[in-house]
Amino acid sequence: MKKHIAIDGPAGAGKSTVARILAERLEYLYVDTGAMYRALTWYFLQHNFQADNFAQVRKLLKQVDLRLEREQNCHRIFLNQQEVTKAIREPMVDQHVSLVAKIPEVRQYLRGKQRELALSSNSVTEGRDIGTVVLPEADLKIFLVALPEIRAFRRWWELKQKGLETDYFAILDNIRERDFIDSNREDSPLKQAEDAILVDTSSLKIEEVVNTLLSMVVED
Ligand code: DC
């Protein structure tokens, strides 16, 4: 039987790093659902997108061909044949992605793709609504949290390592705003599934989080 692990939580709680390492250690497929929302956001931004223009969003969704190419245990992302794996991490996408992710048509478009991908293999799937909506039957559900100030610092540091000088307080504001939009939208908001285990990563190193999660995985 295939095994499926769902990891949800707010931006910057460590989901991506932890999910990627966990998937590597277990030799499972890593599914980053946020990357798919980011890819659509990137595409919409190229087309002067307006979040409240639903007719435009529907039209853009019809034009878009989102393709994931498996590379070892994760994916490269292509939109209409163009690779966007790196471009979707730009601050411009950070600023708009929550607005795109609250559009029901967008969520519906991506949900099926995410579920299909996650069920295709043993997998670690990471997002906001995996344990509640995308994979409610997951074998293990984790809800990762951390203080907003710590999450903002981690993001600031990550960008600095990449040579990008950014304003810590602007990042903190963006994180708070995304938390608010993601948690309060009507369609599949960010929330802990009833059967998910809460892990606070505020004072934990990545290795400690990974080991905590590994100890929860029951292998056949
Ligand atoms: O994990 P991330 O920061 O790459 O996610 C980007 C945005 O996508 C985030 O603000 C909320 C949204 N998202 C979502 O609504 N549902 C998911 N399953 C994954 C991400």
mmCIF file of C-alpha atoms in Angstrom, residues 11-12 34-35 37-39 41-42 45 86-101 128 151-152 154-156 158-159 162 164 166-167 170-179 181-182:
data_model
loop_
_atom_site.group_PDB
_atom_site.id
_atom_site.type_symbol
_atom_site.label_atom_id
_atom_site.label_comp_id
_atom_site.label_asym_id
_atom_site.label_seq_id
_atom_site.Cartn_x
_atom_site.Cartn_y
_atom_site.Cartn_z
ATOM 1 C CA ALA A 11 4.406 30.504 5.169
ATOM 2 C CA GLY A 12 7.897 30.177 6.624
ATOM 3 C CA GLY A 34 2.460 26.080 -3.147
ATOM 4 C CA ALA A 35 4.712 25.987 -6.222
ATOM 5 C CA TYR A 37 -0.184 28.388 -6.943
ATOM 6 C CA ARG A 38 3.003 30.355 -7.492
ATOM 7 C CA ALA A 39 3.287 29.206 -11.116
ATOM 8 C CA THR A 41 0.433 33.673 -10.092
ATOM 9 C CA TRP A 42 3.569 34.195 -12.166
ATOM 10 C CA LEU A 45 1.188 38.642 -13.470
ATOM 11 C CA LYS A 86 13.121 29.631 -10.259
ATOM 12 C CA ALA A 87 10.937 32.563 -11.393
ATOM 13 C CA ILE A 88 8.086 31.538 -9.087
ATOM 14 C CA ARG A 89 10.258 32.365 -6.029
ATOM 15 C CA GLU A 90 10.509 36.067 -6.900
ATOM 16 C CA PRO A 91 9.223 38.589 -4.292
ATOM 17 C CA MET A 92 6.630 39.826 -6.835
ATOM 18 C CA VAL A 93 5.033 36.373 -6.736
ATOM 19 C CA ASP A 94 5.221 36.317 -2.893
ATOM 20 C CA GLN A 95 3.210 39.526 -2.828
ATOM 21 C CA HIS A 96 0.352 38.310 -5.027
ATOM 22 C CA VAL A 97 0.115 34.565 -4.524
ATOM 23 C CA SER A 98 -2.401 34.642 -1.641
ATOM 24 C CA LEU A 99 -4.799 36.679 -3.766
ATOM 25 C CA VAL A 100 -4.599 34.106 -6.548
ATOM 26 C CA ALA A 101 -4.902 31.189 -4.111
ATOM 27 C CA ARG A 128 -2.228 24.681 3.324
ATOM 28 C CA ARG A 151 9.237 32.954 9.985
ATOM 29 C CA ALA A 152 10.002 36.462 8.641
ATOM 30 C CA ARG A 154 14.028 32.835 8.076
ATOM 31 C CA ARG A 155 12.683 34.239 4.801
ATOM 32 C CA TRP A 156 14.874 37.372 5.095
ATOM 33 C CA GLU A 158 17.088 32.851 2.814
ATOM 34 C CA LEU A 159 16.871 35.824 0.421
ATOM 35 C CA LYS A 162 20.752 34.352 -2.443
ATOM 36 C CA LEU A 164 18.924 39.709 -2.283
ATOM 37 C CA THR A 166 15.318 42.957 1.538
ATOM 38 C CA ASP A 167 13.540 44.772 4.359
ATOM 39 C CA ALA A 170 8.276 44.395 4.857
ATOM 40 C CA ILE A 171 8.658 40.601 4.893
ATOM 41 C CA LEU A 172 7.016 40.400 8.319
ATOM 42 C CA ASP A 173 4.072 42.465 7.035
ATOM 43 C CA ASN A 174 3.769 40.249 3.968
ATOM 44 C CA ILE A 175 3.812 37.091 6.126
ATOM 45 C CA ARG A 176 1.099 38.477 8.419
ATOM 46 C CA GLU A 177 -1.009 39.533 5.447
ATOM 47 C CA ARG A 178 -0.645 36.121 3.775
ATOM 48 C CA ASP A 179 -1.521 34.354 7.046
ATOM 49 C CA ILE A 181 -5.771 35.912 3.669
ATOM 50 C CA ASP A 182 -4.875 32.179 3.685
#
